[in-house]
Structures are given as structure tokens and as C-alpha cells.
PDB file of C-alpha atoms in Angstrom:
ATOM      1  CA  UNK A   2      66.175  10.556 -10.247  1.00 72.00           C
ATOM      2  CA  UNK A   3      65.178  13.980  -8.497  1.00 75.00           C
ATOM      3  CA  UNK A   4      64.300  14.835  -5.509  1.00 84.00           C
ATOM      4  CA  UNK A   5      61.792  17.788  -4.698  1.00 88.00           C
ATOM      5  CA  UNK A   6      64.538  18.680  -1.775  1.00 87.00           C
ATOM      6  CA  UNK A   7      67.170  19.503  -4.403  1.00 87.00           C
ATOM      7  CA  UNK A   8      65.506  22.616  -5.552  1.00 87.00           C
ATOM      8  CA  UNK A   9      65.307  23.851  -2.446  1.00 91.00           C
ATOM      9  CA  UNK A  10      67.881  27.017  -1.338  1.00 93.00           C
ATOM     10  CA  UNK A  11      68.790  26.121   1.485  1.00 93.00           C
ATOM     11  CA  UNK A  12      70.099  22.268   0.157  1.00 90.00           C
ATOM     12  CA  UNK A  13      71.722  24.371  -2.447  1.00 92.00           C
ATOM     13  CA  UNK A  14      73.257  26.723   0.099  1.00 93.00           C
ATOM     14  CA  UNK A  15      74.268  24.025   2.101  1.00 90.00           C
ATOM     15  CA  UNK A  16      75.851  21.812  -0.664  1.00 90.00           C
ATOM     16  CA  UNK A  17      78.182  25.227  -1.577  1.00 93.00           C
ATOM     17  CA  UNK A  18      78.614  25.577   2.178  1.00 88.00           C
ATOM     18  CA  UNK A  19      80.175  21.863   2.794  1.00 89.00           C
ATOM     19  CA  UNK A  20      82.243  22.886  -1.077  1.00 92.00           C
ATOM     20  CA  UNK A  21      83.770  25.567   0.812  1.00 91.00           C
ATOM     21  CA  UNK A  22      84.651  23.654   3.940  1.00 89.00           C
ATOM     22  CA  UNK A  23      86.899  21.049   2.366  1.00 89.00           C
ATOM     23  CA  UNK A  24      88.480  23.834  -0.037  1.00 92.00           C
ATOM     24  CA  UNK A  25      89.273  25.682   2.909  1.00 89.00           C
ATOM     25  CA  UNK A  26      90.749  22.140   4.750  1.00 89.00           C
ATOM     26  CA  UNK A  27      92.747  21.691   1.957  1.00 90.00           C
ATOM     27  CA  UNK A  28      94.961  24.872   2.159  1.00 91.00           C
ATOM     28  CA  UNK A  29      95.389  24.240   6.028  1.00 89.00           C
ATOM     29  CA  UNK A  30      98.812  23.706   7.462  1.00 90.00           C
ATOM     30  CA  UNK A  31      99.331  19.519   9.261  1.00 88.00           C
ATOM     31  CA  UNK A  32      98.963  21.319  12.726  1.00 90.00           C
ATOM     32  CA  UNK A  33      95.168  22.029  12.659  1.00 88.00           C
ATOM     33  CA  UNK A  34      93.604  18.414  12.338  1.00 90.00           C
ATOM     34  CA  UNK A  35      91.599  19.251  15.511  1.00 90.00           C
ATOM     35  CA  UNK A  36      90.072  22.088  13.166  1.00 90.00           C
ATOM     36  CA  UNK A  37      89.872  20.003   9.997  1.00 89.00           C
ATOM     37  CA  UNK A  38      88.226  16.991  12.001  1.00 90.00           C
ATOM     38  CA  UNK A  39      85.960  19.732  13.687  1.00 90.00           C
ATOM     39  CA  UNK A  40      84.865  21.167   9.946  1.00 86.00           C
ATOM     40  CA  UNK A  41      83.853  17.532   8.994  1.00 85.00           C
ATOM     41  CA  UNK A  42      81.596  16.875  11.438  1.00 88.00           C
ATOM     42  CA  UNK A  43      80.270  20.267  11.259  1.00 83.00           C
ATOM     43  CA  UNK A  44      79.099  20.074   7.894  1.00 78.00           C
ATOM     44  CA  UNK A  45      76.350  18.562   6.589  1.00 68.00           C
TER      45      UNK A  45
END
């Protein structure tokens, strides 16, 4: 099923946005899970 909100940009832009995020999490050291819980909530 799709959804007219899909083809909107910002959805898109927000989708690569939250990609990005956990990518980024990923390659942080143990010592920032205050930032990496912070990123979470942060996106959408």
C-alpha cells in the first residue's frame, strides 16, 4: 500500500536523516550513550 505522504521531500529527507543518525551511532565509542540515547529520541 502507498501513502500520498511518501512522495513527499521532506518524509524522504527525513527517512535519510534518521539513516544517517544510527550510521553515525554505530561508529561511536561506549562512552557517549547520553549522545546515542539523545540521537534516538531526536529523530523521527
Amino acid at each position: 500500500m502507498n501513502f500520498n505522504h511518501e512522495k513527499l521531500d521532506v518524509y524522504q529527507v527525513s527517512l535519510k536523516y534518521t539513516k544517517e543518525t544510527f550510521n553515525v551511532m554505530e561508529k561511536m565509542p561506549s562512552g557517549y550513550s547520553y549522545l546515542k540515547d539523545q540521537l534516538k529520541r531526536a529523530s523521527p
